[in-house]
CSV table of C-alpha atoms in Angstrom, one decimal:
chain,number,residue,atom,x,y,z
A,1,MET,CA,8.4,43.0,18.3
A,2,LYS,CA,4.7,44.3,16.7
A,3,LYS,CA,5.9,43.9,13.3
A,4,ARG,CA,7.4,40.4,14.5
A,5,ARG,CA,4.1,39.3,16.0
A,6,SER,CA,1.9,40.6,13.4
A,7,ALA,CA,3.9,38.9,10.5
A,8,ALA,CA,3.9,35.7,12.6
A,9,TYR,CA,0.0,36.2,13.4
A,10,TYR,CA,-0.8,36.8,9.7
A,11,SER,CA,1.5,33.5,8.6
A,12,PHE,CA,-0.6,31.3,11.1
A,13,MET,CA,-3.7,32.9,9.8
A,14,CYS,CA,-2.9,32.5,5.9
A,15,LEU,CA,-1.2,29.0,6.2
A,16,PRO,CA,-4.3,27.0,7.0
A,17,LEU,CA,-6.0,28.6,3.6
A,18,ILE,CA,-3.2,28.1,1.8
A,19,MET,CA,-3.1,24.7,2.4
A,20,THR,CA,-6.8,24.3,2.1
A,21,LEU,CA,-6.5,25.9,-1.4
A,22,ILE,CA,-3.6,23.2,-2.1
A,23,PHE,CA,-6.1,20.5,-1.1
A,24,LEU,CA,-8.8,21.7,-3.1
A,25,THR,CA,-6.6,22.6,-6.2
A,26,VAL,CA,-4.9,19.2,-6.5
A,27,ILE,CA,-7.5,16.7,-4.6
A,28,VAL,CA,-10.9,17.6,-4.5
A,29,VAL,CA,-11.4,19.9,-8.0
A,30,PRO,CA,-9.5,16.9,-10.0
A,31,PHE,CA,-12.0,14.1,-8.3
A,32,PHE,CA,-15.0,15.7,-9.3
A,33,LEU,CA,-13.5,16.6,-12.7
A,34,GLY,CA,-12.6,12.9,-13.0
A,35,ILE,CA,-16.1,12.0,-11.9
A,36,GLY,CA,-17.6,14.2,-15.0
A,37,TYR,CA,-15.3,12.7,-17.6
A,38,SER,CA,-16.5,9.2,-16.4
A,39,PHE,CA,-19.8,9.9,-18.4
A,40,PHE,CA,-18.0,10.7,-21.5
A,41,GLU,CA,-16.3,9.2,-24.5
A,42,TRP,CA,-13.1,10.5,-24.7
A,43,ASP,CA,-9.3,10.2,-25.6
A,44,GLY,CA,-7.9,12.7,-22.9
A,45,ILE,CA,-6.8,15.2,-25.7
A,46,PRO,CA,-8.2,18.7,-25.3
A,47,VAL,CA,-8.5,19.4,-28.7
A,48,ASN,CA,-10.7,16.6,-29.6
A,49,PRO,CA,-14.3,16.4,-28.7
A,50,LYS,CA,-16.1,14.8,-26.0
A,51,ILE,CA,-19.2,12.3,-26.6
A,52,PHE,CA,-21.6,12.1,-23.6
A,53,VAL,CA,-22.3,8.4,-22.8
A,54,GLY,CA,-24.2,8.7,-19.9
A,55,LEU,CA,-23.8,5.3,-17.9
A,56,ASP,CA,-22.5,3.3,-20.6
A,57,ASN,CA,-18.9,3.5,-19.4
A,58,TYR,CA,-20.3,1.9,-16.2
A,59,THR,CA,-22.4,-0.9,-17.7
A,60,GLU,CA,-19.3,-1.7,-20.1
A,61,LEU,CA,-17.5,-2.1,-16.7
A,62,PHE,CA,-19.8,-5.6,-16.1
A,63,SER,CA,-18.6,-7.2,-19.4
A,64,ASP,CA,-14.7,-6.0,-19.0
A,65,ALA,CA,-13.2,-9.6,-18.3
A,66,ARG,CA,-9.5,-7.8,-18.0
A,67,PHE,CA,-10.7,-5.2,-15.6
A,68,TRP,CA,-12.0,-7.8,-13.4
A,69,GLN,CA,-9.0,-10.1,-14.3
A,70,SER,CA,-7.1,-7.6,-12.5
A,71,GLY,CA,-9.5,-7.3,-9.7
A,72,LYS,CA,-8.5,-10.5,-8.8
A,73,HIS,CA,-5.3,-10.5,-9.4
A,74,THR,CA,-5.3,-7.5,-7.0
A,75,VAL,CA,-7.1,-9.2,-4.1
A,76,ILE,CA,-4.6,-12.2,-4.2
A,77,PHE,CA,-1.9,-9.7,-4.2
A,78,THR,CA,-3.4,-8.1,-1.2
A,79,ILE,CA,-4.2,-11.1,0.6
A,80,PHE,CA,-0.5,-12.3,0.7
A,81,SER,CA,0.9,-8.7,0.9
A,82,VAL,CA,-1.0,-7.5,4.1
A,83,ILE,CA,-0.3,-10.9,5.9
A,84,SER,CA,3.1,-11.1,5.0
A,85,THR,CA,4.0,-7.0,5.7
A,86,ASN,CA,2.4,-7.1,9.3
A,87,CYS,CA,3.7,-10.7,10.4
A,88,LEU,CA,6.9,-9.7,9.4
A,89,GLY,CA,6.7,-5.9,10.6
A,90,LEU,CA,5.6,-7.4,14.1
A,91,ALA,CA,8.4,-10.3,14.4
A,92,PHE,CA,10.9,-7.1,13.8
A,93,ALA,CA,8.9,-5.0,16.3
A,94,VAL,CA,9.5,-7.7,18.8
A,95,LEU,CA,12.9,-8.3,18.2
A,96,LEU,CA,14.1,-4.7,18.3
A,97,THR,CA,12.6,-3.6,21.5
A,98,ARG,CA,14.6,-5.9,23.4
A,99,LYS,CA,17.8,-4.2,24.9
A,100,TYR,CA,20.9,-5.0,23.4
A,101,SER,CA,23.6,-2.6,21.4
A,102,ALA,CA,23.3,-1.7,18.0
A,103,ARG,CA,19.3,-2.0,18.0
A,104,ASN,CA,18.9,1.7,16.7
A,105,VAL,CA,21.1,0.8,14.0
A,106,ALA,CA,19.4,-2.4,13.4
A,107,ARG,CA,16.1,-0.7,13.3
A,108,ALA,CA,17.4,2.2,10.6
A,109,MET,CA,18.5,-0.7,8.3
A,110,VAL,CA,15.2,-2.3,8.4
A,111,PHE,CA,13.6,0.9,8.0
A,112,ALA,CA,15.8,2.2,4.9
A,113,PRO,CA,13.9,-0.1,2.2
A,114,HIS,CA,10.8,2.2,2.5
A,115,LEU,CA,13.0,5.5,1.8
A,116,ILE,CA,13.5,4.4,-1.8
A,117,GLY,CA,10.9,5.0,-4.2
A,118,GLY,CA,8.6,2.5,-5.9
A,119,LEU,CA,9.7,2.7,-9.4
A,120,LEU,CA,13.7,2.6,-8.1
A,121,LEU,CA,13.0,-0.4,-6.0
A,122,GLY,CA,11.3,-2.2,-9.1
A,123,PHE,CA,14.2,-1.9,-10.9
A,124,ILE,CA,16.6,-2.7,-8.5
A,125,TRP,CA,14.7,-6.0,-7.7
A,126,LYS,CA,14.5,-6.6,-11.4
A,127,PHE,CA,17.8,-6.9,-12.1
A,128,VAL,CA,18.3,-8.8,-9.3
A,129,PHE,CA,15.7,-11.6,-10.4
A,130,SER,CA,17.1,-11.4,-13.9
A,131,SER,CA,20.7,-11.8,-13.3
A,132,PRO,CA,22.1,-12.7,-9.7
A,133,PHE,CA,19.2,-14.9,-9.2
A,134,PRO,CA,19.5,-17.4,-11.7
A,135,LYS,CA,23.1,-17.6,-11.5
A,136,LEU,CA,23.0,-18.3,-8.0
A,137,GLY,CA,20.2,-21.1,-8.6
A,138,GLU,CA,23.3,-22.4,-10.9
A,139,VAL,CA,26.1,-22.3,-8.4
A,140,LEU,CA,23.9,-24.0,-5.5
A,141,GLY,CA,21.9,-26.3,-7.9
A,142,ILE,CA,18.3,-25.5,-6.9
A,143,GLU,CA,17.7,-24.0,-10.6
A,144,ASN,CA,13.7,-25.0,-10.1
A,145,LEU,CA,13.4,-22.4,-7.1
A,146,LEU,CA,16.2,-19.6,-8.0
A,147,PHE,CA,15.2,-18.7,-11.4
A,148,ASN,CA,14.2,-15.6,-12.9
A,149,TRP,CA,10.5,-15.4,-11.4
A,150,LEU,CA,9.3,-12.3,-13.4
A,151,LEU,CA,9.5,-15.3,-16.4
A,152,ASN,CA,6.7,-17.4,-14.5
A,153,GLU,CA,3.1,-16.5,-14.0
A,154,GLY,CA,2.8,-17.7,-10.7
A,155,PHE,CA,6.5,-16.5,-9.2
A,156,ALA,CA,5.8,-12.8,-10.6
A,157,MET,CA,3.0,-12.8,-8.3
A,158,ALA,CA,5.2,-13.7,-5.2
A,159,ALA,CA,8.2,-11.8,-6.6
A,160,LEU,CA,5.6,-8.4,-6.0
A,161,VAL,CA,4.6,-9.6,-2.5
A,162,PHE,CA,8.3,-10.1,-1.7
A,163,VAL,CA,9.1,-6.9,-2.9
A,164,ASN,CA,6.4,-5.1,-1.6
A,165,THR,CA,6.8,-7.0,1.9
A,166,TRP,CA,10.3,-5.8,1.9
A,167,LYS,CA,9.9,-2.1,0.8
A,168,MET,CA,6.7,-1.8,3.4
A,169,ALA,CA,7.8,-4.3,6.6
A,170,GLY,CA,10.5,-1.5,8.2
A,171,TYR,CA,7.3,1.3,8.5
A,172,ILE,CA,5.0,-0.9,9.6
A,173,MET,CA,7.8,-2.1,12.4
A,174,ILE,CA,7.9,1.5,13.4
A,175,ILE,CA,4.4,1.5,14.3
A,176,TYR,CA,4.4,-1.8,16.0
A,177,ILE,CA,7.6,-0.6,18.1
A,178,SER,CA,5.6,2.7,18.9
A,179,GLY,CA,2.4,0.1,20.1
A,180,ILE,CA,4.9,-2.2,22.3
A,181,GLN,CA,6.5,1.0,24.1
A,182,GLY,CA,2.8,2.1,25.1
A,183,ILE,CA,2.1,-1.2,26.7
A,184,SER,CA,2.7,-1.1,30.6
A,185,ALA,CA,5.5,-3.0,32.2
A,186,GLU,CA,3.0,-4.1,34.9
A,187,PHE,CA,1.1,-6.4,32.6
A,188,ILE,CA,3.9,-8.1,31.5
A,189,GLU,CA,5.5,-8.3,34.8
A,190,ALA,CA,2.3,-9.5,36.4
A,191,ALA,CA,2.3,-12.4,33.5
A,192,GLN,CA,6.0,-13.2,34.1
A,193,VAL,CA,5.3,-13.4,38.0
A,194,ASP,CA,2.3,-16.0,37.0
A,195,GLY,CA,4.5,-18.0,35.8
A,196,ALA,CA,3.4,-17.4,31.8
A,197,SER,CA,5.9,-18.2,29.2
A,198,SER,CA,7.2,-15.7,26.5
A,199,ILE,CA,5.0,-17.1,23.6
A,200,GLN,CA,2.2,-16.9,26.2
A,201,ARG,CA,2.9,-13.4,27.2
A,202,PHE,CA,3.2,-12.3,23.4
A,203,TRP,CA,-0.2,-14.0,22.5
A,204,TYR,CA,-2.4,-13.5,25.5
A,205,ILE,CA,-1.1,-9.7,26.8
A,206,MET,CA,1.0,-8.1,24.2
A,207,LEU,CA,-1.0,-8.8,21.0
A,208,PRO,CA,-4.2,-8.2,22.5
A,209,LEU,CA,-2.9,-4.7,23.7
A,210,LEU,CA,-1.7,-3.9,20.2
A,211,ARG,CA,-5.0,-4.0,18.7
A,212,PRO,CA,-5.0,0.2,17.9
A,213,ALA,CA,-1.7,-0.4,16.3
A,214,VAL,CA,-2.9,-3.3,14.3
A,215,THR,CA,-6.2,-1.2,13.1
A,216,ILE,CA,-3.5,1.4,11.9
A,217,THR,CA,-1.1,-1.0,10.0
A,218,THR,CA,-4.1,-3.0,8.6
A,219,PHE,CA,-5.4,0.1,7.0
A,220,ILE,CA,-1.9,1.1,5.6
A,221,THR,CA,-1.0,-2.1,4.3
A,222,LEU,CA,-4.4,-2.7,2.9
A,223,ALA,CA,-5.0,0.7,1.3
A,224,ASN,CA,-1.1,0.5,0.0
A,225,SER,CA,-1.8,-3.3,-1.9
A,226,PHE,CA,-4.7,-1.9,-3.4
A,227,LYS,CA,-3.6,1.3,-4.6
A,228,ILE,CA,0.0,-0.4,-5.9
A,229,PHE,CA,1.4,0.8,-8.8
A,230,ASP,CA,4.7,1.9,-9.0
A,231,VAL,CA,6.5,-1.5,-8.0
A,232,ASN,CA,3.9,-3.2,-10.1
A,233,LEU,CA,5.0,-1.0,-13.6
A,234,SER,CA,9.1,-1.0,-12.9
A,235,LEU,CA,9.1,-4.9,-11.7
A,236,THR,CA,6.9,-7.0,-14.0
A,237,GLY,CA,5.0,-4.2,-16.0
A,238,GLY,CA,1.5,-6.4,-15.5
A,239,GLY,CA,3.6,-9.5,-17.4
A,240,PRO,CA,4.1,-12.1,-18.0
A,241,PHE,CA,0.7,-12.5,-20.2
A,242,ASN,CA,-0.8,-9.5,-17.9
A,243,SER,CA,-0.5,-12.3,-14.7
A,244,THR,CA,0.4,-9.4,-12.4
A,245,GLU,CA,-1.6,-6.8,-13.9
A,246,MET,CA,-3.6,-4.5,-10.8
A,247,PHE,CA,-6.4,-2.3,-10.8
A,248,ALA,CA,-4.5,0.8,-10.7
A,249,MET,CA,-2.0,-0.7,-13.7
A,250,ASN,CA,-5.2,-1.7,-15.5
A,251,ILE,CA,-6.8,1.9,-15.2
A,252,TYR,CA,-3.6,3.8,-16.4
A,253,ASN,CA,-3.3,1.4,-19.6
A,254,GLU,CA,-7.2,1.8,-20.2
A,255,MET,CA,-6.3,5.9,-20.3
A,256,PHE,CA,-2.8,6.5,-21.2
A,257,THR,CA,-2.3,3.1,-23.5
A,258,ARG,CA,-5.4,2.8,-25.4
A,259,GLY,CA,-6.7,6.1,-24.9
A,260,ASN,CA,-9.8,5.6,-23.6
A,261,TYR,CA,-9.9,8.4,-20.9
A,262,GLY,CA,-13.5,8.4,-20.2
A,263,TYR,CA,-13.9,4.7,-19.6
A,264,GLY,CA,-10.3,4.6,-17.8
A,265,GLN,CA,-12.2,7.3,-15.2
A,266,ALA,CA,-15.3,5.2,-14.7
A,267,LYS,CA,-12.9,2.5,-13.7
A,268,ALA,CA,-11.1,4.8,-11.3
A,269,ILE,CA,-14.1,6.0,-9.6
A,270,VAL,CA,-15.6,1.9,-8.9
A,271,PHE,CA,-11.8,1.5,-7.9
A,272,PHE,CA,-12.3,4.5,-5.5
A,273,ILE,CA,-15.1,3.2,-4.3
A,274,LEU,CA,-14.0,-0.6,-3.6
A,275,VAL,CA,-10.9,0.4,-1.9
A,276,ALA,CA,-13.3,2.9,0.4
A,277,VAL,CA,-15.6,0.4,1.3
A,278,VAL,CA,-12.9,-2.5,2.1
A,279,THR,CA,-10.6,-0.3,4.0
A,280,LEU,CA,-13.8,1.3,5.9
A,281,ALA,CA,-14.7,-2.0,6.9
A,282,GLN,CA,-11.5,-3.6,8.2
A,283,THR,CA,-11.1,-0.5,10.1
A,284,TYR,CA,-14.5,-0.8,11.7
A,285,ALA,CA,-14.3,-4.6,12.3
A,286,ASN,CA,-10.8,-3.9,13.8
A,287,LYS,CA,-11.9,-1.4,15.9
A,288,GLN,CA,-14.5,-3.5,17.7
A,289,LYS,CA,-11.9,-5.8,18.8
A,290,GLU,CA,-9.8,-3.1,20.6
A,291,VAL,CA,-8.7,-3.5,23.8
A,292,GLU,CA,-8.7,-0.7,26.7
A,293,MET,CA,-5.3,-0.5,27.7
């Protein structure tokens, strides 16, 4: 028993240290190395020389039209994606917290798309938009609506929003379900006694009490939308004509396609700051509106 207790004791003592070392190795050290590389002109190949350029990479960003264009695409995508994902996730949560048979099966089906990897999901929907969509449009006589969205600049962005919403809505639904189940039944019953309709109960009782869940889901969807890369890469590849190239893809192309590793790192640092500022500001704003339960 003493040996077992001793082994468990040392395991619990060492595990936090091991996890800390992994975090430092995988996250912290590469982050600071990236900051250092951002001050050099370098193609990312270890044997090639690094030329110190100071802040030139950062000043060059101000005149990089393609980088800021990708920023515009990212903002547009994020706004629509955050709204659609949260609205659909909340709608599913409200519907699937009611008592009826097969409720758990329905929850599993809605959540299932989140388990599919982003790259694979993008390739699946790329096939759907390329083949079944146009054929269905021909059969139904609505070719102006059901065609290959990925070949149209405006519809390609809509396709990205649609696929990301389809992937994330089930995950967001789980968070909203937890929030709804945490609301005391007394509030709902009191509103029913006072004659409030189902819409009034949702708008004036349930929604204000779901503010903590809204803060979490908005943070998750906002950060996920800003950082989207895998679906962007496999579904549209930034096309057509760079109309769906997001921040992350622009940085990837700069570093690994055009070979400007130092300049790409400068973009990545600016991107990190932008995401941090936006997500923290959103979290602070939502925290101010939360209601004590």
